[in-house]
């Protein structure tokens, strides 16, 4: 088997030492490895077998030739290759409008979802996690994030992708001190859902193209609330909390709401409801929201008025809008300063 030479481990049995022992013998995977004096109560082992649980045991050697395993001085340690590149983890969010089943369509509830994969790697095998993996030596982190997302979920690049934060602290990864660069992606709901006549139908096809060399067994959408109640791999719960905070902040300060609204045009009621459903702190009433959004000088030019009205829900026809595609200098925070 291939051996790992780049990451030795130190074994310490100071608290387990036996004052009657004349010396100690360290065994690795059932074979004698090293003999130490009674004063030496730790040693470094560098010949661990990669991809396996290595058995390490310490025996005390006594005057009468007796050898005994020190109680508690036996452990199993996983050994791994030192990775060639940094890992990336991707938080993929979408927002799906959910309609009540009524004769006439009513305003939907906008519910945020996150995409998770079930791992097939030996670390956290079978656990749900964020899609991601190690970057290759010949690619940027951005490219690695796009590749891993496609391999593990079948989603090709048709989304807003940006770096979120680097997570680095002891014990976040059982394979050693391995930081991860987290990414944040917003995907249009049409990739997952077809909306027809006030009903929403999940598409499964997007998850049938997981590549054979991927670390994912399957990919699935969960509501954000569902995901945060699950026991996720690594520190992915913390990453998701950070990504949710970023998404809510950007919803109130940028035009990313365009990712979740009808590309052909949306009503101000829909925009207001979207913000209210996803950002708990957003408590602006609908009338004040519409008035300030359209008349405040600092938000001038943010929206384009379409020559179109529709009766999408119960009530009269409503004016449709789009966010302008060109860059607009917004003096005020878009939705906060009401």
mmCIF file of C-alpha atoms in Angstrom:
data_model
loop_
_atom_site.group_PDB
_atom_site.id
_atom_site.type_symbol
_atom_site.label_atom_id
_atom_site.label_comp_id
_atom_site.label_asym_id
_atom_site.label_seq_id
_atom_site.Cartn_x
_atom_site.Cartn_y
_atom_site.Cartn_z
ATOM 1 C CA UNK A 1 0.000 0.000 0.000
ATOM 2 C CA UNK A 2 1.070 3.592 -0.578
ATOM 3 C CA UNK A 3 2.618 5.232 2.454
ATOM 4 C CA UNK A 4 2.209 8.794 3.701
ATOM 5 C CA UNK A 5 5.549 10.472 4.413
ATOM 6 C CA UNK A 6 4.444 14.118 4.484
ATOM 7 C CA UNK A 7 2.302 14.156 7.621
ATOM 8 C CA UNK A 8 3.764 12.266 10.607
ATOM 9 C CA UNK A 9 1.849 12.161 13.881
ATOM 10 C CA UNK A 10 3.098 12.503 17.450
ATOM 11 C CA UNK A 11 1.883 9.930 19.966
ATOM 12 C CA UNK A 12 1.992 10.982 23.634
ATOM 13 C CA UNK A 13 1.306 8.707 26.624
ATOM 14 C CA UNK A 14 2.698 10.872 29.431
ATOM 15 C CA UNK A 15 -0.478 10.620 31.522
ATOM 16 C CA UNK A 16 -0.650 6.853 30.937
ATOM 17 C CA UNK A 17 2.989 6.129 31.782
ATOM 18 C CA UNK A 18 3.742 3.354 34.281
ATOM 19 C CA UNK A 19 6.476 4.135 36.803
ATOM 20 C CA UNK A 20 7.327 0.403 37.033
ATOM 21 C CA UNK A 21 8.139 0.153 33.314
ATOM 22 C CA UNK A 22 11.832 0.037 32.369
ATOM 23 C CA UNK A 23 11.156 0.993 28.777
ATOM 24 C CA UNK A 24 8.383 1.321 26.229
ATOM 25 C CA UNK A 25 7.738 -0.340 22.887
ATOM 26 C CA UNK A 26 5.589 1.289 20.210
ATOM 27 C CA UNK A 27 3.759 -0.941 17.719
ATOM 28 C CA UNK A 28 2.286 0.200 14.410
ATOM 29 C CA UNK A 29 -0.375 -1.982 12.791
ATOM 30 C CA UNK A 30 0.694 -4.965 14.909
ATOM 31 C CA UNK A 31 4.401 -4.652 14.069
ATOM 32 C CA UNK A 32 7.217 -3.442 16.326
ATOM 33 C CA UNK A 33 8.046 0.167 15.446
ATOM 34 C CA UNK A 34 10.272 1.782 18.095
ATOM 35 C CA UNK A 35 11.737 1.188 21.571
ATOM 36 C CA UNK A 36 12.113 4.111 24.019
ATOM 37 C CA UNK A 37 13.509 4.580 27.518
ATOM 38 C CA UNK A 38 11.228 4.967 30.538
ATOM 39 C CA UNK A 39 11.785 8.751 30.451
ATOM 40 C CA UNK A 40 10.556 9.019 26.841
ATOM 41 C CA UNK A 41 6.763 9.158 26.823
ATOM 42 C CA UNK A 42 6.111 10.373 23.280
ATOM 43 C CA UNK A 43 7.382 9.686 19.783
ATOM 44 C CA UNK A 44 6.747 10.689 16.173
ATOM 45 C CA UNK A 45 5.406 8.098 13.720
ATOM 46 C CA UNK A 46 5.827 8.859 10.039
ATOM 47 C CA UNK A 47 5.071 5.561 8.277
ATOM 48 C CA UNK A 48 1.278 5.553 8.420
ATOM 49 C CA UNK A 49 -0.608 3.674 5.724
ATOM 50 C CA UNK A 50 -2.612 6.021 3.482
ATOM 51 C CA UNK A 51 -6.355 5.492 3.254
ATOM 52 C CA UNK A 52 -6.566 3.237 6.290
ATOM 53 C CA UNK A 53 -7.065 3.335 10.035
ATOM 54 C CA UNK A 54 -3.617 2.771 11.538
ATOM 55 C CA UNK A 55 -3.409 0.933 14.860
ATOM 56 C CA UNK A 56 -0.895 2.430 17.276
ATOM 57 C CA UNK A 57 -0.245 0.732 20.617
ATOM 58 C CA UNK A 58 2.285 1.321 23.424
ATOM 59 C CA UNK A 59 3.564 -1.501 25.653
ATOM 60 C CA UNK A 60 5.490 -1.266 28.904
ATOM 61 C CA UNK A 61 8.594 -3.512 29.281
ATOM 62 C CA UNK A 62 9.238 -4.779 32.856
ATOM 63 C CA UNK A 63 12.212 -6.302 34.763
ATOM 64 C CA UNK A 64 11.048 -9.880 34.621
ATOM 65 C CA UNK A 65 10.776 -9.699 30.835
ATOM 66 C CA UNK A 66 7.059 -9.112 30.980
ATOM 67 C CA UNK A 67 5.484 -6.853 28.357
ATOM 68 C CA UNK A 68 2.021 -5.347 28.894
ATOM 69 C CA UNK A 69 -0.172 -2.988 26.876
ATOM 70 C CA UNK A 70 -0.595 0.278 28.763
ATOM 71 C CA UNK A 71 -4.312 0.749 29.581
ATOM 72 C CA UNK A 72 -5.672 3.415 27.225
ATOM 73 C CA UNK A 73 -2.480 3.590 25.139
ATOM 74 C CA UNK A 74 -3.995 2.196 21.956
ATOM 75 C CA UNK A 75 -5.620 4.222 19.193
ATOM 76 C CA UNK A 76 -6.658 4.104 15.527
ATOM 77 C CA UNK A 77 -5.523 7.022 13.361
ATOM 78 C CA UNK A 78 -6.635 7.742 9.803
ATOM 79 C CA UNK A 79 -3.891 8.707 7.359
ATOM 80 C CA UNK A 80 -4.457 10.829 4.264
ATOM 81 C CA UNK A 81 -2.511 12.333 1.415
ATOM 82 C CA UNK A 82 -1.566 15.946 1.891
ATOM 83 C CA UNK A 83 -3.790 17.639 -0.746
ATOM 84 C CA UNK A 84 -2.300 19.391 -3.755
ATOM 85 C CA UNK A 85 -4.700 22.367 -3.611
ATOM 86 C CA UNK A 86 -7.131 24.199 -1.386
ATOM 87 C CA UNK A 87 -10.679 22.857 -1.054
ATOM 88 C CA UNK A 88 -13.705 24.894 -2.083
ATOM 89 C CA UNK A 89 -17.258 24.599 -0.726
ATOM 90 C CA UNK A 90 -20.240 26.130 -2.505
ATOM 91 C CA UNK A 91 -23.499 27.382 -0.984
ATOM 92 C CA UNK A 92 -26.047 27.249 -3.800
ATOM 93 C CA UNK A 93 -29.260 29.106 -2.997
ATOM 94 C CA UNK A 94 -32.472 29.450 -4.904
ATOM 95 C CA UNK A 95 -35.850 30.883 -3.930
ATOM 96 C CA UNK A 96 -38.958 28.993 -4.996
ATOM 97 C CA UNK A 97 -42.422 30.585 -4.990
ATOM 98 C CA UNK A 98 -44.923 28.270 -3.304
ATOM 99 C CA UNK A 99 -48.580 28.767 -4.150
ATOM 100 C CA UNK A 100 -51.658 27.942 -2.142
ATOM 101 C CA UNK A 101 -53.972 25.532 -3.920
ATOM 102 C CA UNK A 102 -56.924 27.810 -4.688
ATOM 103 C CA UNK A 103 -59.198 28.375 -7.672
ATOM 104 C CA UNK A 104 -57.582 31.748 -8.328
ATOM 105 C CA UNK A 105 -53.829 32.075 -7.785
ATOM 106 C CA UNK A 106 -52.817 34.132 -4.767
ATOM 107 C CA UNK A 107 -49.496 35.793 -4.003
ATOM 108 C CA UNK A 108 -46.981 32.993 -3.365
ATOM 109 C CA UNK A 109 -44.737 32.550 -0.370
ATOM 110 C CA UNK A 110 -41.078 32.835 -1.392
ATOM 111 C CA UNK A 111 -39.097 30.085 0.320
ATOM 112 C CA UNK A 112 -35.265 29.885 0.238
ATOM 113 C CA UNK A 113 -33.668 26.530 -0.616
ATOM 114 C CA UNK A 114 -30.076 25.300 -0.514
ATOM 115 C CA UNK A 115 -28.474 22.532 -2.546
ATOM 116 C CA UNK A 116 -26.694 19.734 -0.642
ATOM 117 C CA UNK A 117 -24.917 16.570 -1.734
ATOM 118 C CA UNK A 118 -24.631 13.226 0.066
ATOM 119 C CA UNK A 119 -20.990 12.220 0.370
ATOM 120 C CA UNK A 120 -19.535 8.918 -0.794
ATOM 121 C CA UNK A 121 -15.988 9.667 0.390
ATOM 122 C CA UNK A 122 -14.844 7.732 3.479
ATOM 123 C CA UNK A 123 -14.816 10.945 5.530
ATOM 124 C CA UNK A 124 -18.402 11.658 6.634
ATOM 125 C CA UNK A 125 -19.562 8.896 4.298
ATOM 126 C CA UNK A 126 -23.305 9.164 3.680
ATOM 127 C CA UNK A 127 -23.569 12.575 5.393
ATOM 128 C CA UNK A 128 -25.112 15.613 3.710
ATOM 129 C CA UNK A 129 -22.739 18.435 2.897
ATOM 130 C CA UNK A 130 -22.162 21.401 0.641
ATOM 131 C CA UNK A 131 -20.922 20.555 -2.851
ATOM 132 C CA UNK A 132 -17.205 21.113 -3.223
ATOM 133 C CA UNK A 133 -13.766 19.522 -3.291
ATOM 134 C CA UNK A 134 -10.068 20.159 -3.736
ATOM 135 C CA UNK A 135 -8.789 22.493 -6.403
ATOM 136 C CA UNK A 136 -6.335 21.112 -8.933
ATOM 137 C CA UNK A 137 -2.805 22.438 -9.276
ATOM 138 C CA UNK A 138 -3.541 23.926 -12.721
ATOM 139 C CA UNK A 139 -6.803 25.763 -11.964
ATOM 140 C CA UNK A 140 -7.939 28.836 -10.068
ATOM 141 C CA UNK A 141 -10.255 28.526 -7.081
ATOM 142 C CA UNK A 142 -13.089 30.065 -9.118
ATOM 143 C CA UNK A 143 -12.610 27.394 -11.791
ATOM 144 C CA UNK A 144 -12.473 24.681 -9.127
ATOM 145 C CA UNK A 145 -15.763 25.856 -7.627
ATOM 146 C CA UNK A 146 -17.449 25.818 -11.057
ATOM 147 C CA UNK A 147 -16.047 22.357 -11.859
ATOM 148 C CA UNK A 148 -17.014 20.808 -8.515
ATOM 149 C CA UNK A 149 -20.526 22.198 -8.765
ATOM 150 C CA UNK A 150 -20.966 20.667 -12.224
ATOM 151 C CA UNK A 151 -19.445 17.311 -11.227
ATOM 152 C CA UNK A 152 -21.494 16.896 -8.060
ATOM 153 C CA UNK A 153 -24.830 18.417 -9.076
ATOM 154 C CA UNK A 154 -24.888 18.588 -12.874
ATOM 155 C CA UNK A 155 -25.370 22.380 -12.776
ATOM 156 C CA UNK A 156 -23.329 24.150 -15.421
ATOM 157 C CA UNK A 157 -22.389 27.808 -15.071
ATOM 158 C CA UNK A 158 -25.586 29.822 -15.254
ATOM 159 C CA UNK A 159 -25.464 31.542 -11.915
ATOM 160 C CA UNK A 160 -23.935 34.322 -9.844
ATOM 161 C CA UNK A 161 -20.826 32.911 -8.128
ATOM 162 C CA UNK A 162 -18.549 34.790 -5.740
ATOM 163 C CA UNK A 163 -16.189 34.068 -2.881
ATOM 164 C CA UNK A 164 -17.805 34.181 0.523
ATOM 165 C CA UNK A 165 -15.070 33.653 3.097
ATOM 166 C CA UNK A 166 -12.077 31.466 3.932
ATOM 167 C CA UNK A 167 -12.730 29.154 6.871
ATOM 168 C CA UNK A 168 -9.570 28.145 8.719
ATOM 169 C CA UNK A 169 -9.232 26.851 12.260
ATOM 170 C CA UNK A 170 -8.126 23.717 14.051
ATOM 171 C CA UNK A 171 -10.239 20.553 13.796
ATOM 172 C CA UNK A 172 -12.621 21.791 11.054
ATOM 173 C CA UNK A 173 -11.401 18.844 8.958
ATOM 174 C CA UNK A 174 -10.455 15.444 10.479
ATOM 175 C CA UNK A 175 -7.745 15.014 7.816
ATOM 176 C CA UNK A 176 -5.635 17.766 9.350
ATOM 177 C CA UNK A 177 -5.247 21.532 9.243
ATOM 178 C CA UNK A 178 -7.044 22.182 5.961
ATOM 179 C CA UNK A 179 -8.705 25.561 5.320
ATOM 180 C CA UNK A 180 -11.571 25.883 2.849
ATOM 181 C CA UNK A 181 -12.575 28.747 0.582
ATOM 182 C CA UNK A 182 -16.365 29.019 0.622
ATOM 183 C CA UNK A 183 -18.335 30.272 -2.383
ATOM 184 C CA UNK A 184 -21.813 31.651 -2.671
ATOM 185 C CA UNK A 185 -24.048 31.073 -5.687
ATOM 186 C CA UNK A 186 -27.573 32.231 -6.544
ATOM 187 C CA UNK A 187 -29.395 30.044 -9.045
ATOM 188 C CA UNK A 188 -32.637 30.922 -10.783
ATOM 189 C CA UNK A 189 -35.536 28.731 -9.602
ATOM 190 C CA UNK A 190 -36.332 27.675 -13.183
ATOM 191 C CA UNK A 191 -33.342 25.298 -13.021
ATOM 192 C CA UNK A 192 -35.184 23.285 -10.386
ATOM 193 C CA UNK A 193 -38.847 24.188 -10.759
ATOM 194 C CA UNK A 194 -41.323 24.690 -13.564
ATOM 195 C CA UNK A 195 -44.060 27.129 -12.552
ATOM 196 C CA UNK A 196 -47.327 26.580 -14.414
ATOM 197 C CA UNK A 197 -50.791 27.906 -13.588
ATOM 198 C CA UNK A 198 -49.990 28.599 -9.970
ATOM 199 C CA UNK A 199 -48.361 25.224 -9.257
ATOM 200 C CA UNK A 200 -44.744 24.302 -8.757
ATOM 201 C CA UNK A 201 -43.259 21.030 -10.006
ATOM 202 C CA UNK A 202 -39.748 19.893 -9.112
ATOM 203 C CA UNK A 203 -37.478 18.824 -11.953
ATOM 204 C CA UNK A 204 -35.259 15.800 -11.265
ATOM 205 C CA UNK A 205 -33.191 15.881 -14.460
ATOM 206 C CA UNK A 206 -30.636 18.353 -13.112
ATOM 207 C CA UNK A 207 -29.454 15.781 -10.563
ATOM 208 C CA UNK A 208 -29.046 12.869 -12.973
ATOM 209 C CA UNK A 209 -25.770 14.079 -14.481
ATOM 210 C CA UNK A 210 -23.459 13.619 -11.489
ATOM 211 C CA UNK A 211 -20.081 12.536 -12.817
ATOM 212 C CA UNK A 212 -18.748 9.104 -11.892
ATOM 213 C CA UNK A 213 -15.547 10.491 -10.389
ATOM 214 C CA UNK A 214 -17.471 12.819 -8.095
ATOM 215 C CA UNK A 215 -17.500 12.607 -4.290
ATOM 216 C CA UNK A 216 -21.317 12.843 -4.320
ATOM 217 C CA UNK A 217 -23.813 9.979 -4.149
ATOM 218 C CA UNK A 218 -26.746 12.288 -4.838
ATOM 219 C CA UNK A 219 -27.772 15.934 -4.792
ATOM 220 C CA UNK A 220 -30.965 17.361 -3.370
ATOM 221 C CA UNK A 221 -32.663 20.657 -2.539
ATOM 222 C CA UNK A 222 -33.570 21.362 1.080
ATOM 223 C CA UNK A 223 -35.242 24.386 2.572
ATOM 224 C CA UNK A 224 -32.757 26.468 4.528
ATOM 225 C CA UNK A 225 -34.618 25.620 7.747
ATOM 226 C CA UNK A 226 -34.390 21.889 6.983
ATOM 227 C CA UNK A 227 -30.672 22.098 6.209
ATOM 228 C CA UNK A 228 -29.851 23.879 9.467
ATOM 229 C CA UNK A 229 -31.564 21.122 11.477
ATOM 230 C CA UNK A 230 -29.454 18.390 9.870
ATOM 231 C CA UNK A 231 -26.131 16.999 11.083
ATOM 232 C CA UNK A 232 -23.925 18.230 8.251
ATOM 233 C CA UNK A 233 -20.351 17.242 7.433
ATOM 234 C CA UNK A 234 -17.356 19.313 8.510
ATOM 235 C CA UNK A 235 -18.239 22.900 9.546
ATOM 236 C CA UNK A 236 -20.809 23.310 6.790
ATOM 237 C CA UNK A 237 -23.540 24.492 9.148
ATOM 238 C CA UNK A 238 -21.366 27.485 10.054
ATOM 239 C CA UNK A 239 -20.639 28.161 6.377
ATOM 240 C CA UNK A 240 -24.362 28.116 5.579
ATOM 241 C CA UNK A 241 -25.116 30.567 8.403
ATOM 242 C CA UNK A 242 -22.471 32.920 6.982
ATOM 243 C CA UNK A 243 -23.872 32.578 3.447
ATOM 244 C CA UNK A 244 -27.447 33.238 4.596
ATOM 245 C CA UNK A 245 -26.297 36.424 6.297
ATOM 246 C CA UNK A 246 -24.565 37.520 3.070
ATOM 247 C CA UNK A 247 -27.634 36.742 0.953
ATOM 248 C CA UNK A 248 -29.942 38.715 3.244
ATOM 249 C CA UNK A 249 -27.572 41.684 3.314
ATOM 250 C CA UNK A 250 -27.269 41.746 -0.477
ATOM 251 C CA UNK A 251 -31.025 41.415 -0.924
ATOM 252 C CA UNK A 252 -31.405 44.673 0.988
ATOM 253 C CA UNK A 253 -28.492 46.525 -0.577
ATOM 254 C CA UNK A 254 -28.178 45.302 -4.185
ATOM 255 C CA UNK A 255 -30.378 44.109 -7.043
ATOM 256 C CA UNK A 256 -29.734 40.356 -6.580
ATOM 257 C CA UNK A 257 -33.492 39.906 -6.130
ATOM 258 C CA UNK A 258 -33.516 39.773 -9.941
ATOM 259 C CA UNK A 259 -32.166 36.199 -9.611
ATOM 260 C CA UNK A 260 -35.401 35.045 -8.010
ATOM 261 C CA UNK A 261 -38.068 37.035 -9.850
ATOM 262 C CA UNK A 262 -39.713 36.600 -13.239
ATOM 263 C CA UNK A 263 -37.300 37.696 -15.962
ATOM 264 C CA UNK A 264 -40.224 38.951 -18.064
ATOM 265 C CA UNK A 265 -41.238 41.424 -15.365
ATOM 266 C CA UNK A 266 -42.340 41.505 -11.740
ATOM 267 C CA UNK A 267 -44.754 43.540 -9.657
ATOM 268 C CA UNK A 268 -43.702 45.646 -6.684
ATOM 269 C CA UNK A 269 -45.906 43.431 -4.510
ATOM 270 C CA UNK A 270 -43.810 40.420 -5.565
ATOM 271 C CA UNK A 271 -40.550 42.216 -4.825
ATOM 272 C CA UNK A 272 -41.849 43.348 -1.438
ATOM 273 C CA UNK A 273 -43.084 39.859 -0.551
ATOM 274 C CA UNK A 274 -39.785 38.283 -1.610
ATOM 275 C CA UNK A 275 -37.792 40.577 0.688
ATOM 276 C CA UNK A 276 -40.213 40.126 3.567
ATOM 277 C CA UNK A 277 -40.194 36.316 3.314
ATOM 278 C CA UNK A 278 -36.421 35.910 3.145
ATOM 279 C CA UNK A 279 -35.164 38.748 5.367
ATOM 280 C CA UNK A 280 -36.817 38.571 8.823
ATOM 281 C CA UNK A 281 -35.655 42.092 9.745
ATOM 282 C CA UNK A 282 -37.368 43.657 6.739
ATOM 283 C CA UNK A 283 -40.636 45.049 8.121
ATOM 284 C CA UNK A 284 -41.420 47.894 5.700
ATOM 285 C CA UNK A 285 -45.129 48.082 4.841
ATOM 286 C CA UNK A 286 -46.064 47.527 1.215
ATOM 287 C CA UNK A 287 -47.503 50.997 0.498
ATOM 288 C CA UNK A 288 -44.514 52.854 1.899
ATOM 289 C CA UNK A 289 -42.155 50.476 0.093
ATOM 290 C CA UNK A 290 -43.679 51.112 -3.346
ATOM 291 C CA UNK A 291 -43.862 54.888 -2.863
ATOM 292 C CA UNK A 292 -40.270 55.317 -1.666
ATOM 293 C CA UNK A 293 -38.838 52.901 -4.242
ATOM 294 C CA UNK A 294 -40.363 54.852 -7.132
ATOM 295 C CA UNK A 295 -40.061 58.455 -5.909
ATOM 296 C CA UNK A 296 -36.874 58.708 -3.820
ATOM 297 C CA UNK A 297 -34.191 60.546 -5.785
ATOM 298 C CA UNK A 298 -31.393 58.261 -4.543
ATOM 299 C CA UNK A 299 -33.145 55.282 -6.169
ATOM 300 C CA UNK A 300 -33.916 56.995 -9.445
ATOM 301 C CA UNK A 301 -33.279 54.796 -12.487
ATOM 302 C CA UNK A 302 -33.148 51.574 -10.481
ATOM 303 C CA UNK A 303 -36.294 50.114 -12.066
ATOM 304 C CA UNK A 304 -37.527 50.105 -15.615
ATOM 305 C CA UNK A 305 -41.292 50.495 -16.064
ATOM 306 C CA UNK A 306 -42.585 48.038 -18.656
ATOM 307 C CA UNK A 307 -45.404 48.825 -21.027
ATOM 308 C CA UNK A 308 -47.317 45.910 -19.594
ATOM 309 C CA UNK A 309 -49.785 45.072 -16.839
ATOM 310 C CA UNK A 310 -50.902 41.628 -15.703
ATOM 311 C CA UNK A 311 -53.461 40.125 -13.365
ATOM 312 C CA UNK A 312 -51.299 37.444 -11.829
ATOM 313 C CA UNK A 313 -53.197 37.114 -8.568
ATOM 314 C CA UNK A 314 -56.592 37.971 -7.129
ATOM 315 C CA UNK A 315 -57.250 41.694 -7.659
ATOM 316 C CA UNK A 316 -56.758 44.196 -10.500
ATOM 317 C CA UNK A 317 -53.976 44.129 -13.085
ATOM 318 C CA UNK A 318 -50.628 45.325 -11.759
ATOM 319 C CA UNK A 319 -47.804 47.231 -13.405
ATOM 320 C CA UNK A 320 -44.720 45.150 -14.287
ATOM 321 C CA UNK A 321 -41.119 46.257 -13.734
ATOM 322 C CA UNK A 322 -37.591 45.064 -14.408
ATOM 323 C CA UNK A 323 -34.289 46.001 -12.850
ATOM 324 C CA UNK A 324 -32.203 47.944 -15.319
ATOM 325 C CA UNK A 325 -29.366 45.826 -16.716
ATOM 326 C CA UNK A 326 -26.882 48.697 -16.869
ATOM 327 C CA UNK A 327 -25.050 49.826 -13.762
ATOM 328 C CA UNK A 328 -27.000 52.383 -11.753
ATOM 329 C CA UNK A 329 -25.325 54.453 -9.062
ATOM 330 C CA UNK A 330 -27.579 54.124 -6.044
ATOM 331 C CA UNK A 331 -27.008 56.820 -3.439
ATOM 332 C CA UNK A 332 -29.210 55.234 -0.790
ATOM 333 C CA UNK A 333 -29.087 51.674 0.449
ATOM 334 C CA UNK A 334 -31.712 50.263 -1.914
ATOM 335 C CA UNK A 335 -34.278 48.972 0.536
ATOM 336 C CA UNK A 336 -32.973 49.724 4.034
ATOM 337 C CA UNK A 337 -33.440 53.469 4.280
ATOM 338 C CA UNK A 338 -37.221 53.721 4.239
#
